[in-house]
Coordinates of N, CA, C and O and ligand atoms in Angstrom, one line a residue:
X100 N 109.3 82.0 84.8 CA 108.2 82.9 85.0 C 108.5 84.1 84.2 O 109.6 84.6 84.2
X101 N 107.4 84.6 83.4 CA 107.6 85.8 82.7 C 107.2 86.9 83.6 O 106.2 86.8 84.4
X102 N 108.0 88.0 83.6 CA 107.8 89.1 84.6 C 108.1 90.4 83.9 O 109.0 90.5 83.0
X103 N 107.4 91.4 84.4 CA 107.7 92.8 84.1 C 108.8 93.3 85.0 O 108.6 93.4 86.2
X104 N 110.0 93.6 84.4 CA 111.1 94.0 85.2 C 111.5 95.5 85.0 O 111.6 95.9 83.8
X105 N 111.6 96.2 86.1 CA 112.0 97.6 86.1 C 113.5 97.6 86.4 O 113.9 97.2 87.5
X106 N 114.4 98.1 85.5 CA 115.8 98.1 85.7 C 116.3 99.5 86.0 O 117.3 99.6 86.7
X107 N 115.6 100.5 85.5 CA 116.1 101.9 85.7 C 114.8 102.8 85.8 O 113.8 102.5 85.2
X108 N 115.0 103.8 86.6 CA 113.9 104.8 86.8 C 113.6 105.5 85.4 O 114.5 105.9 84.7
X109 N 112.3 105.6 85.1 CA 111.8 106.3 83.9 C 112.3 105.7 82.6 O 112.3 106.3 81.6
X110 N 112.6 104.4 82.7 CA 113.0 103.6 81.4 C 111.9 102.6 81.3 O 111.6 101.9 82.4
X111 N 111.3 102.3 80.1 CA 110.3 101.3 80.0 C 110.7 100.0 80.6 O 111.9 99.5 80.4
X112 N 109.8 99.3 81.3 CA 110.0 98.0 81.8 C 110.2 97.0 80.7 O 109.8 97.2 79.6
X113 N 110.9 95.9 81.0 CA 111.1 94.8 80.0 C 110.4 93.6 80.5 O 110.2 93.4 81.7
X114 N 109.9 92.7 79.6 CA 109.3 91.5 79.9 C 110.4 90.4 79.8 O 111.0 90.2 78.7
X115 N 110.7 89.7 80.9 CA 111.8 88.8 81.0 C 111.3 87.4 81.5 O 110.4 87.4 82.3
X116 N 112.0 86.4 81.1 CA 111.8 85.1 81.7 C 112.8 84.9 82.9 O 114.0 85.0 82.7
X117 N 112.2 84.7 84.1 CA 113.0 84.6 85.3 C 112.9 83.2 85.9 O 111.8 82.5 85.7
X118 N 113.9 82.7 86.5 CA 113.8 81.4 87.3 C 114.2 81.7 88.7 O 115.0 82.5 89.0
X119 N 113.6 80.9 89.6 CA 113.8 81.0 91.0 C 114.1 79.7 91.6 O 113.6 78.6 91.2
X120 N 115.0 79.7 92.6 CA 115.3 78.5 93.3 C 114.3 78.1 94.4 O 113.2 78.8 94.5
X121 N 114.6 77.2 95.2 CA 113.8 76.8 96.3 C 113.7 78.0 97.3 O 114.7 78.7 97.5
X122 N 112.5 78.2 98.0 CA 112.4 79.3 98.9 C 113.3 79.1 100.1 O 113.5 78.0 100.6
X123 N 113.9 80.2 100.6 CA 114.7 80.2 101.8 C 113.7 80.5 103.0 O 112.6 80.8 102.8
X124 N 114.3 80.6 104.2 CA 113.5 80.9 105.4 C 112.7 82.1 105.2 O 113.2 83.2 104.8
X125 N 111.4 82.0 105.5 CA 110.5 83.1 105.5 C 109.9 83.4 104.1 O 109.1 84.4 104.0
X126 N 110.3 82.7 103.1 CA 109.8 82.9 101.7 C 108.8 81.8 101.3 O 108.7 80.7 101.9
X127 N 108.0 82.2 100.3 CA 107.1 81.2 99.7 C 107.3 81.3 98.2 O 107.5 82.4 97.6
X128 N 107.2 80.2 97.5 CA 107.3 80.1 96.1 C 105.9 80.0 95.5 O 105.2 79.0 95.9
X129 N 105.5 81.0 94.8 CA 104.1 81.0 94.3 C 104.1 80.9 92.7 O 104.8 81.7 92.1
X130 N 103.3 80.0 92.2 CA 103.1 80.0 90.8 C 102.0 81.0 90.4 O 100.8 80.8 90.8
X131 N 102.4 82.1 89.9 CA 101.5 83.2 89.6 C 100.6 82.9 88.5 O 101.1 82.5 87.4
X132 N 99.3 83.0 88.7 CA 98.3 82.8 87.6 C 98.0 84.1 86.9 O 97.9 84.2 85.7
X133 N 97.9 85.2 87.7 CA 97.7 86.5 87.1 C 98.2 87.6 88.1 O 98.3 87.3 89.3
X134 N 98.6 88.7 87.5 CA 99.1 89.8 88.4 C 98.7 91.1 87.8 O 98.6 91.3 86.6
X135 N 98.5 92.1 88.6 CA 98.1 93.4 88.2 C 99.3 94.4 88.5 O 100.0 94.3 89.5
X136 N 99.4 95.4 87.6 CA 100.3 96.5 87.8 C 99.5 97.6 88.2 O 98.6 98.0 87.5
X137 N 99.7 98.2 89.4 CA 98.9 99.3 89.9 C 99.6 100.6 90.0 O 100.8 100.7 89.6
X138 N 99.0 101.6 90.6 CA 99.6 102.9 90.7 C 100.8 102.9 91.6 O 101.7 103.7 91.3
X139 N 101.0 102.0 92.5 CA 102.2 101.9 93.3 C 103.4 101.6 92.3 O 104.5 102.1 92.5
X140 N 103.1 100.7 91.4 CA 104.2 100.4 90.4 C 104.6 101.6 89.6 O 105.8 101.8 89.3
X141 N 103.6 102.5 89.3 CA 103.9 103.7 88.6 C 104.9 104.6 89.4 O 105.8 105.2 88.9
X142 N 104.7 104.6 90.7 CA 105.6 105.4 91.6 C 107.0 104.8 91.6 O 108.0 105.5 91.6
X143 N 107.1 103.4 91.5 CA 108.4 102.8 91.4 C 109.1 103.2 90.1 O 110.2 103.5 90.0
X144 N 108.3 103.2 89.0 CA 108.8 103.5 87.7 C 109.3 105.0 87.6 O 110.3 105.3 87.1
X145 N 108.5 105.9 88.3 CA 108.9 107.3 88.2 C 109.9 107.7 89.3 O 110.4 108.8 89.3
X146 N 110.2 106.7 90.2 CA 111.2 107.0 91.2 C 110.7 107.7 92.5 O 111.5 108.1 93.4
X147 N 109.4 107.9 92.6 CA 108.9 108.6 93.8 C 108.8 107.6 95.0 O 108.8 108.1 96.1
X148 N 108.7 106.3 94.7 CA 108.8 105.3 95.7 C 110.2 104.7 95.4 O 110.5 104.2 94.3
X149 N 111.1 104.7 96.4 CA 112.4 104.2 96.3 C 112.5 102.7 96.5 O 111.9 102.2 97.4
X150 N 113.2 102.0 95.7 CA 113.4 100.6 95.8 C 114.7 100.2 95.1 O 115.0 100.8 94.1
X151 N 115.4 99.2 95.6 CA 116.6 98.8 94.9 C 116.1 98.1 93.6 O 115.1 97.4 93.5
X152 N 116.9 98.3 92.5 CA 116.6 97.8 91.2 C 117.7 96.8 90.8 O 118.8 97.0 91.2
X153 N 117.4 95.9 89.9 CA 116.1 95.7 89.3 C 115.1 95.1 90.2 O 115.4 94.5 91.2
X154 N 113.8 95.3 89.9 CA 112.7 94.7 90.6 C 111.6 94.2 89.7 O 111.5 94.7 88.6
X155 N 110.8 93.3 90.2 CA 109.7 92.8 89.4 C 108.5 93.6 89.8 O 108.2 93.8 91.0
X156 N 107.8 94.1 88.8 CA 106.5 94.9 89.1 C 105.3 94.0 89.1 O 105.4 92.8 88.7
X157 N 104.3 94.5 89.7 CA 103.0 93.7 89.8 C 102.9 92.9 91.1 O 103.1 91.7 91.1
X158 N 102.7 93.6 92.2 CA 102.7 93.0 93.5 C 101.3 92.5 93.9 O 101.2 91.9 95.0
X159 N 100.3 92.7 93.1 CA 99.0 92.2 93.4 C 98.8 90.9 92.5 O 98.5 91.0 91.4
X160 N 98.9 89.8 93.2 CA 98.9 88.5 92.4 C 97.9 87.6 92.9 O 97.5 87.6 94.1
X161 N 97.5 86.6 92.1 CA 96.8 85.5 92.5 C 97.5 84.2 91.9 O 98.0 84.2 90.8
X162 N 97.7 83.2 92.8 CA 98.4 82.1 92.3 C 98.3 81.0 93.3 O 97.5 81.0 94.2
X163 N 99.2 80.0 93.1 CA 99.2 78.8 93.9 C 100.5 78.6 94.6 O 101.6 78.8 94.0
X164 N 100.5 78.4 95.9 CA 101.7 78.3 96.7 C 102.3 76.9 96.3 O 101.6 75.9 96.5
X165 N 103.5 76.9 95.8 CA 104.1 75.6 95.4 C 105.1 75.1 96.4 O 105.3 73.9 96.5
X166 N 105.7 76.0 97.2 CA 106.6 75.5 98.3 C 106.8 76.7 99.3 O 106.6 77.8 98.9
X167 N 107.2 76.3 100.5 CA 107.5 77.3 101.5 C 108.9 77.0 102.1 O 109.3 75.9 102.2
X168 N 109.5 78.1 102.5 CA 110.8 77.9 103.2 C 110.6 77.6 104.7 O 109.5 77.7 105.2
X169 N 111.7 77.3 105.3 CA 111.7 77.0 106.8 C 111.0 78.2 107.5 O 111.3 79.4 107.3
X170 N 110.2 77.8 108.5 CA 109.6 78.8 109.4 C 108.3 79.4 108.8 O 107.6 80.1 109.6
X171 N 107.9 79.1 107.6 CA 106.6 79.6 107.1 C 105.5 78.8 107.5 O 105.4 77.6 107.2
X172 N 104.5 79.4 108.2 CA 103.4 78.7 108.7 C 102.1 79.3 108.1 O 101.0 78.7 108.3
X173 N 102.2 80.4 107.5 CA 101.0 81.1 107.0 C 101.4 82.0 105.8 O 102.4 82.7 105.9
X174 N 100.7 81.9 104.7 CA 101.0 82.7 103.5 C 100.0 83.8 103.3 O 100.0 84.5 102.3
X175 N 99.0 84.0 104.2 CA 97.9 84.9 104.0 C 98.1 86.2 104.7 O 97.5 87.2 104.3
X176 N 99.0 86.3 105.7 CA 99.1 87.5 106.5 C 100.6 87.8 106.6 O 101.4 86.9 106.8
X177 N 101.0 89.1 106.7 CA 102.3 89.5 106.9 C 102.8 88.9 108.2 O 102.1 88.8 109.2
X178 N 104.1 88.6 108.3 CA 104.7 88.1 109.5 C 104.5 89.1 110.7 O 104.6 90.3 110.6
X179 N 104.1 88.5 111.8 CA 103.8 89.3 113.0 C 102.4 89.7 113.2 O 102.0 90.2 114.2
X180 N 101.5 89.5 112.2 CA 100.1 89.8 112.3 C 99.3 88.5 112.5 O 99.7 87.5 112.0
X181 N 98.2 88.7 113.2 CA 97.4 87.5 113.4 C 96.0 87.8 112.9 O 95.6 88.8 112.7
Ligands
LIG363 ZN1 99.0 97.9 94.4

């Protein structure tokens, strides 16, 4: 998967090819068709929203669920919400 990766605050993101293993408990593996980088990502880049780095930017995605880890019964709502 090609991804926009932020490695350091206020340093331009890099486009990298990443690979992922099978999903673990509570995770879903999604083949991303498209993703948007929004204002929240700008806060991560500028450091006003704290997050451990490196991180993949673009949390607003559309894609196809390829696999789910143990315990995943729904990929449309956050855990604990109905
Ligand atoms: Zn957003």
